[in-house]
């Protein structure tokens, strides 16, 4: 009797079945799977781009319980390993999952609006910023460009380096704002200060830049002093909701996704209050093709309190306050390349990062950067630049010629 039971209940067969069920739910990516007992098999008949190793049966149950958080935690702790090109693996799995979910629109939309009920208070926003951006300037210096720009670059030529593409992005933003010497610009969420300093140095404007991160503001102030721009750039360590100056231009690059959907309308009210009637604004944000919640693992470990908006979500900033949206550009391929270059730089410095933190931190950030690049590569994520002006401004441009410089005008 015992022999018959053991022949029916074959643990090895059950393990394979559970893993295949997980992979089917993930869209059957073109990968191979290796189990802790050495058993290895392909998920599809196609040549696998990489091999995913389950080093413990526990990892299987973690993925069954919570696929995103389970995979992220298991990979970070070494219960899952990836053999082969990690970025190729991330691209393949992201593409498979995205295709699997293409027909599921209304459920994500409902989840998105339920997620909107979560509000980022001043205290919560301060914690969220500290969690990600105050990891230490020395950490970010290892893999960002020399100007410490942690947003999508703009590769205006195929041969552009990351550093060149980041400067091109700064100019792209400045041209869209149609900056003129003597104007006052307010920047909400200024990072390490690269855009504010660039606007003041190359466009002759006065900038007041707000940021919640103590380390970033300290670094930005040091750079302003070194560049002798203290008289034209003021870095304020405070929440964007404390802005009360009037300005000719309002710009926010990479902040909207941290604001929280519940605060979008309030952000629009603030911009309406501070932006002059003939002024221009630009919001640059990671986005989605349709409303959905942020990835649970990303929200838990990388960007707490964040929400990646669709365009319809983002309109909550503009429509209630009758802003005229003048231009929307999607730089998605540029961000895929930016994240891939960050990942390459990060991998080159992985030993140093491990010494600063630990191996689990390295694996967590490798997964984050690869997953981000894959999200933009496959179209799961978008990158929107939205140019707008107060309702009734008659001085809007007739064409987009102002956005694209002659070669001689490049800095």
Coordinates of C-alpha atoms in Angstrom, one line a residue:
X1 CA 0.0 0.0 0.0
X2 CA 2.8 2.4 0.9
X3 CA 4.5 1.7 -2.5
X4 CA 1.3 2.6 -4.3
X5 CA 0.9 5.9 -2.5
X6 CA 4.4 6.9 -3.1
X7 CA 4.1 6.2 -6.8
X8 CA 0.9 8.3 -7.0
X9 CA 2.3 11.2 -4.8
X10 CA 5.6 11.9 -6.6
X11 CA 7.1 15.1 -4.9
X12 CA 9.3 15.7 -7.9
X13 CA 6.4 15.7 -10.3
X14 CA 4.4 18.0 -7.9
X15 CA 7.3 20.4 -7.8
X16 CA 7.4 20.6 -11.6
X17 CA 3.7 21.1 -11.8
X18 CA 3.7 23.9 -9.3
X19 CA 6.5 25.7 -11.1
X20 CA 4.9 25.3 -14.4
X21 CA 1.6 26.7 -13.0
X22 CA 3.6 29.7 -11.7
X23 CA 5.2 30.2 -15.1
X24 CA 1.9 29.9 -16.9
X25 CA 0.5 32.6 -14.7
X26 CA 3.5 34.7 -15.7
X27 CA 2.8 34.2 -19.4
X28 CA 5.2 31.3 -20.0
X29 CA 8.4 33.3 -20.5
X30 CA 11.2 31.8 -22.6
X31 CA 13.4 30.7 -19.7
X32 CA 14.7 27.5 -18.3
X33 CA 14.0 26.5 -14.7
X34 CA 16.4 24.6 -12.3
X35 CA 15.1 23.2 -9.1
X36 CA 17.0 22.6 -5.8
X37 CA 17.4 18.9 -6.6
X38 CA 19.1 19.6 -9.9
X39 CA 16.0 18.9 -12.0
X40 CA 16.1 21.4 -15.0
X41 CA 13.6 22.0 -17.7
X42 CA 12.4 24.6 -20.2
X43 CA 9.1 26.5 -19.9
X44 CA 8.6 26.7 -23.7
X45 CA 10.1 25.0 -26.7
X46 CA 12.0 28.2 -27.6
X47 CA 15.7 28.7 -26.7
X48 CA 15.7 30.1 -23.1
X49 CA 17.2 33.5 -22.6
X50 CA 18.4 32.6 -19.0
X51 CA 17.9 30.0 -16.3
X52 CA 15.9 30.7 -13.2
X53 CA 17.1 28.5 -10.3
X54 CA 14.9 27.8 -7.3
X55 CA 17.4 27.0 -4.5
X56 CA 14.7 26.0 -2.1
X57 CA 11.1 24.7 -2.2
X58 CA 10.2 27.6 0.0
X59 CA 10.7 29.9 -2.9
X60 CA 8.0 28.1 -4.9
X61 CA 5.5 28.7 -2.1
X62 CA 6.6 32.4 -1.8
X63 CA 5.8 32.9 -5.4
X64 CA 2.5 31.1 -5.2
X65 CA 1.5 33.3 -2.2
X66 CA 2.6 36.7 -3.6
X67 CA 4.3 36.6 -7.0
X68 CA 5.9 40.1 -7.2
X69 CA 6.9 40.5 -3.5
X70 CA 7.8 36.8 -3.3
X71 CA 10.1 36.9 -6.3
X72 CA 11.7 40.1 -5.1
X73 CA 12.3 38.9 -1.6
X74 CA 13.5 35.4 -2.7
X75 CA 16.0 36.8 -5.2
X76 CA 17.3 39.4 -2.8
X77 CA 17.9 36.7 -0.1
X78 CA 19.4 34.2 -2.6
X79 CA 16.6 31.7 -2.5
X80 CA 16.2 32.3 -6.3
X81 CA 19.1 32.9 -8.6
X82 CA 19.4 33.9 -12.3
X83 CA 22.0 32.3 -14.5
X84 CA 22.7 34.2 -17.7
X85 CA 22.0 37.8 -18.9
X86 CA 20.0 39.3 -16.0
X87 CA 18.6 42.2 -18.1
X88 CA 17.6 39.8 -20.9
X89 CA 15.8 37.7 -18.2
X90 CA 14.0 40.8 -16.8
X91 CA 13.0 41.9 -20.4
X92 CA 11.6 38.4 -21.2
X93 CA 9.6 38.0 -18.0
X94 CA 8.3 41.5 -18.1
X95 CA 7.2 41.1 -21.7
X96 CA 5.5 37.8 -20.9
X97 CA 3.6 39.1 -17.8
X98 CA 2.6 42.3 -19.7
X99 CA 1.2 40.2 -22.6
X100 CA -0.7 38.0 -20.2
X101 CA -2.3 41.0 -18.6
X102 CA -3.2 42.9 -21.8
X103 CA -6.8 41.9 -21.8
X104 CA -7.2 42.8 -18.1
X105 CA -8.0 46.5 -18.0
X106 CA -10.9 47.2 -15.7
X107 CA -9.6 45.3 -12.7
X108 CA -6.3 47.2 -12.7
X109 CA -8.3 50.4 -13.2
X110 CA -10.4 49.7 -10.1
X111 CA -7.3 48.8 -8.1
X112 CA -5.7 52.1 -9.2
X113 CA -8.6 54.2 -7.9
X114 CA -8.7 52.2 -4.7
X115 CA -5.0 52.9 -4.3
X116 CA -5.8 56.6 -4.7
X117 CA -7.4 56.6 -1.2
X118 CA -3.9 56.4 0.3
X119 CA -2.6 59.9 1.0
X120 CA 0.9 61.1 1.5
X121 CA 0.9 63.4 4.5
X122 CA 3.9 65.7 5.1
X123 CA 5.3 63.3 7.6
X124 CA 4.8 60.3 5.3
X125 CA 6.3 62.1 2.4
X126 CA 9.4 63.0 4.4
X127 CA 9.8 59.3 5.4
X128 CA 9.4 58.2 1.8
X129 CA 12.0 60.5 0.5
X130 CA 14.5 59.5 3.3
X131 CA 13.9 55.8 2.5
X132 CA 15.2 56.1 -1.1
X133 CA 17.1 59.3 -1.6
X134 CA 19.1 59.6 1.7
X135 CA 20.9 56.3 1.2
X136 CA 24.0 58.3 0.8
X137 CA 25.5 60.5 -1.9
X138 CA 28.5 58.3 -2.2
X139 CA 26.2 55.4 -3.2
X140 CA 24.6 57.3 -6.0
X141 CA 27.9 58.7 -7.2
X142 CA 29.0 55.1 -8.0
X143 CA 26.6 54.7 -10.9
X144 CA 24.9 58.0 -11.9
X145 CA 26.5 60.5 -14.3
X146 CA 28.8 63.3 -13.0
X147 CA 25.9 65.7 -12.5
X148 CA 24.1 63.2 -10.3
X149 CA 20.9 63.2 -12.4
X150 CA 18.5 60.4 -11.4
X151 CA 15.8 60.8 -14.1
X152 CA 15.4 59.8 -17.7
X153 CA 18.2 61.0 -20.1
X154 CA 17.5 62.2 -23.6
X155 CA 19.6 60.6 -26.3
X156 CA 19.4 63.2 -29.0
X157 CA 22.1 61.4 -31.0
X158 CA 22.6 57.5 -31.1
X159 CA 26.2 57.8 -30.0
X160 CA 25.5 60.0 -26.9
X161 CA 27.0 58.9 -23.6
X162 CA 24.9 58.8 -20.5
X163 CA 26.5 62.1 -19.3
X164 CA 25.9 63.8 -22.7
X165 CA 22.3 62.5 -22.8
X166 CA 21.6 63.9 -19.3
X167 CA 22.8 67.4 -20.4
X168 CA 20.6 67.0 -23.5
X169 CA 17.6 66.3 -21.3
X170 CA 18.3 69.4 -19.2
X171 CA 18.3 71.5 -22.4
X172 CA 15.2 69.8 -23.8
X173 CA 13.3 70.7 -20.6
X174 CA 14.6 74.3 -20.7
X175 CA 13.6 74.8 -24.3
X176 CA 10.1 73.5 -23.7
X177 CA 9.8 76.0 -20.9
X178 CA 10.9 78.8 -23.3
X179 CA 13.1 80.3 -20.6
X180 CA 14.4 83.8 -20.9
X181 CA 17.0 85.7 -18.8
X182 CA 15.6 87.4 -15.7
X183 CA 12.7 85.0 -15.3
X184 CA 11.9 83.3 -12.0
X185 CA 11.6 79.5 -12.1
X186 CA 10.2 77.3 -9.3
X187 CA 11.4 73.6 -9.3
X188 CA 9.5 71.1 -7.2
X189 CA 11.7 68.1 -6.3
X190 CA 15.1 69.1 -7.5
X191 CA 17.2 66.0 -6.7
X192 CA 20.9 66.9 -6.5
X193 CA 20.3 70.3 -8.2
X194 CA 21.5 69.6 -11.7
X195 CA 18.5 71.2 -13.5
X196 CA 18.3 74.2 -11.3
X197 CA 22.0 75.0 -11.7
X198 CA 21.8 74.4 -15.5
X199 CA 18.9 76.7 -15.9
X200 CA 20.7 79.5 -13.9
X201 CA 24.0 79.0 -15.6
X202 CA 22.9 78.6 -19.3
X203 CA 19.5 80.4 -19.4
X204 CA 20.1 83.3 -17.0
X205 CA 17.1 82.7 -14.8
X206 CA 16.6 82.8 -11.0
X207 CA 15.6 79.5 -9.5
X208 CA 14.0 78.5 -6.2
X209 CA 14.2 74.7 -5.9
X210 CA 12.4 72.6 -3.3
X211 CA 13.4 69.1 -2.0
X212 CA 12.7 67.0 1.1
X213 CA 16.0 65.2 1.0
X214 CA 18.5 66.7 3.4
X215 CA 21.5 65.0 1.7
X216 CA 20.5 66.0 -1.7
X217 CA 19.9 69.7 -0.7
X218 CA 23.3 69.8 1.1
X219 CA 25.0 68.5 -2.0
X220 CA 23.1 70.9 -4.3
X221 CA 24.1 73.9 -2.1
X222 CA 27.7 72.9 -2.2
X223 CA 27.6 72.7 -6.0
X224 CA 25.9 76.1 -6.2
X225 CA 28.7 77.6 -4.1
X226 CA 31.4 76.0 -6.2
X227 CA 29.8 77.2 -9.4
X228 CA 29.3 80.7 -7.9
X229 CA 25.5 80.5 -8.5
X230 CA 24.3 81.2 -5.0
X231 CA 22.9 84.5 -6.1
X232 CA 20.7 82.9 -8.7
X233 CA 19.7 79.5 -7.2
X234 CA 18.1 78.9 -3.8
X235 CA 17.7 75.4 -2.6
X236 CA 15.0 75.0 0.0
X237 CA 14.8 71.9 2.2
X238 CA 11.1 71.6 2.4
X239 CA 8.0 69.9 1.0
X240 CA 6.7 71.1 -2.4
X241 CA 3.4 72.0 -0.6
X242 CA 5.2 74.8 1.2
X243 CA 5.9 76.7 -2.1
X244 CA 4.4 80.2 -2.0
X245 CA 6.4 82.3 -4.5
X246 CA 5.1 83.5 -7.8
X247 CA 7.0 82.4 -10.9
X248 CA 7.3 82.6 -14.7
X249 CA 7.9 78.9 -15.1
X250 CA 7.1 75.9 -13.0
X251 CA 9.0 72.6 -13.5
X252 CA 9.0 69.2 -11.8
X253 CA 11.1 66.4 -13.1
X254 CA 10.6 63.0 -11.5
X255 CA 8.5 64.0 -8.6
X256 CA 4.9 63.4 -9.7
X257 CA 5.2 59.6 -9.3
X258 CA 6.1 60.2 -5.6
X259 CA 3.3 62.7 -4.9
X260 CA 0.5 60.1 -4.6
X261 CA -2.6 60.1 -6.7
X262 CA -4.7 61.5 -3.9
X263 CA -2.6 64.7 -4.0
X264 CA -2.7 65.4 -7.7
X265 CA -5.5 67.9 -7.6
X266 CA -3.9 69.7 -4.7
X267 CA -0.6 69.9 -6.7
X268 CA -2.6 71.5 -9.6
X269 CA -4.1 74.1 -7.2
X270 CA -0.6 75.0 -6.0
X271 CA 0.7 75.4 -9.5
X272 CA -2.3 77.6 -10.4
X273 CA -1.6 79.8 -7.4
X274 CA 2.1 80.3 -8.1
X275 CA 2.3 80.3 -11.9
X276 CA 1.8 83.7 -13.6
X277 CA -1.0 83.9 -16.3
X278 CA 1.5 84.0 -19.1
X279 CA 3.8 81.4 -17.6
X280 CA 4.7 77.8 -18.7
X281 CA 5.0 74.6 -16.8
X282 CA 6.5 71.2 -17.4
X283 CA 5.9 68.0 -15.5
X284 CA 8.2 65.0 -16.3
X285 CA 7.0 61.7 -14.8
X286 CA 7.1 58.0 -15.2
X287 CA 3.7 56.8 -16.4
X288 CA 1.5 54.0 -17.6
X289 CA -0.6 53.3 -20.6
X290 CA -3.6 52.6 -18.4
X291 CA -4.4 53.1 -14.7
X292 CA -2.9 50.5 -12.4
X293 CA -1.3 50.2 -9.0
X294 CA 2.5 50.2 -8.6
X295 CA 4.4 47.0 -8.4
X296 CA 3.9 45.7 -4.8
X297 CA 7.6 44.8 -4.3
X298 CA 8.7 48.3 -5.6
X299 CA 6.3 50.0 -3.3
X300 CA 7.4 47.9 -0.3
X301 CA 11.2 48.1 -0.8
X302 CA 12.1 50.9 -3.2
X303 CA 9.6 53.7 -3.5
X304 CA 7.1 53.6 -0.6
X305 CA 4.1 55.9 -1.1
X306 CA 4.6 56.1 -4.9
X307 CA 2.1 55.9 -7.6
X308 CA 2.9 55.7 -11.3
X309 CA 0.1 57.5 -13.1
X310 CA -1.5 57.0 -16.5
X311 CA -2.2 60.1 -18.5
X312 CA -5.8 60.1 -17.4
X313 CA -4.5 60.0 -13.8
X314 CA -2.2 62.9 -14.5
X315 CA -5.0 65.0 -15.9
X316 CA -6.2 65.4 -12.3
X317 CA -3.4 67.9 -12.0
X318 CA -4.5 70.0 -15.0
X319 CA -8.2 69.7 -15.8
X320 CA -9.8 70.8 -12.5
X321 CA -7.8 74.0 -12.8
X322 CA -8.4 74.6 -16.5
X323 CA -4.7 74.4 -17.5
X324 CA -4.1 74.2 -21.3
X325 CA -2.0 71.1 -22.0
X326 CA 0.2 72.2 -24.9
X327 CA 2.4 69.2 -25.5
X328 CA 2.9 65.6 -24.4
X329 CA 6.0 63.7 -25.3
X330 CA 6.7 60.1 -24.5
X331 CA 10.5 59.3 -23.9
X332 CA 10.0 55.6 -23.0
X333 CA 12.9 54.2 -25.2
X334 CA 15.2 56.8 -23.7
X335 CA 14.4 55.6 -20.1
X336 CA 15.0 52.0 -21.1
X337 CA 18.5 52.9 -22.2
X338 CA 19.1 55.2 -19.2
X339 CA 18.2 52.4 -16.7
X340 CA 20.3 49.9 -18.7
X341 CA 23.3 52.2 -18.4
X342 CA 22.7 52.7 -14.7
X343 CA 22.5 49.0 -14.3
X344 CA 25.9 48.5 -16.1
X345 CA 27.5 51.2 -13.9
X346 CA 25.9 49.6 -10.8
X347 CA 27.3 46.1 -11.7
X348 CA 30.7 47.6 -12.2
X349 CA 30.6 49.0 -8.7
X350 CA 28.7 46.0 -7.1
X351 CA 31.6 45.0 -4.8
X352 CA 31.8 48.6 -3.4
X353 CA 28.1 48.7 -2.9
X354 CA 28.3 45.3 -1.0
X355 CA 31.0 46.8 1.2
X356 CA 28.8 49.9 1.9
X357 CA 25.7 47.8 2.6
X358 CA 25.5 44.0 2.0
X359 CA 24.9 41.4 -0.7
X360 CA 21.1 41.4 -0.2
X361 CA 21.1 45.2 -0.9
X362 CA 23.1 44.6 -4.1
X363 CA 20.7 42.0 -5.3
X364 CA 17.7 44.1 -4.5
X365 CA 19.0 47.1 -6.4
X366 CA 20.1 45.0 -9.3
X367 CA 16.5 43.7 -9.6
X368 CA 15.1 47.2 -9.3
X369 CA 17.3 48.7 -12.0
X370 CA 16.9 45.7 -14.4
X371 CA 13.1 45.6 -13.8
X372 CA 12.9 49.3 -14.5
X373 CA 14.7 49.1 -17.8
X374 CA 12.6 46.1 -18.8
X375 CA 9.4 48.0 -17.9
X376 CA 10.3 50.8 -20.3
X377 CA 11.7 48.4 -22.9
X378 CA 8.5 46.4 -23.1
X379 CA 6.1 49.3 -22.7
X380 CA 4.8 48.4 -19.2
X381 CA 6.1 51.8 -18.2
X382 CA 6.1 55.1 -20.0
X383 CA 7.9 58.4 -19.5
X384 CA 5.8 61.5 -20.1
X385 CA 6.8 65.1 -20.4
X386 CA 3.7 67.3 -20.2
X387 CA 4.0 71.0 -21.1
X388 CA 1.1 73.3 -20.0
X389 CA 0.1 76.9 -19.4
X390 CA -2.7 78.7 -17.5
X391 CA -6.0 78.9 -19.3
X392 CA -6.2 81.8 -21.8
X393 CA -2.4 82.4 -22.3
X394 CA -2.3 83.8 -25.9
X395 CA 1.5 83.5 -26.1
X396 CA 1.6 79.8 -26.9
X397 CA 4.0 78.6 -29.7
X398 CA 2.6 77.7 -33.1
X399 CA 5.0 74.9 -33.8
X400 CA 7.4 72.6 -32.0
X401 CA 10.5 74.2 -33.6
X402 CA 11.5 75.8 -30.3
X403 CA 12.1 72.4 -28.8
X404 CA 14.8 71.3 -31.2
X405 CA 18.1 73.4 -31.4
X406 CA 20.5 73.9 -34.2
X407 CA 23.8 72.0 -33.7
X408 CA 25.6 75.3 -32.9
X409 CA 23.2 76.0 -30.0
X410 CA 24.1 72.8 -28.1
X411 CA 25.9 73.4 -24.8

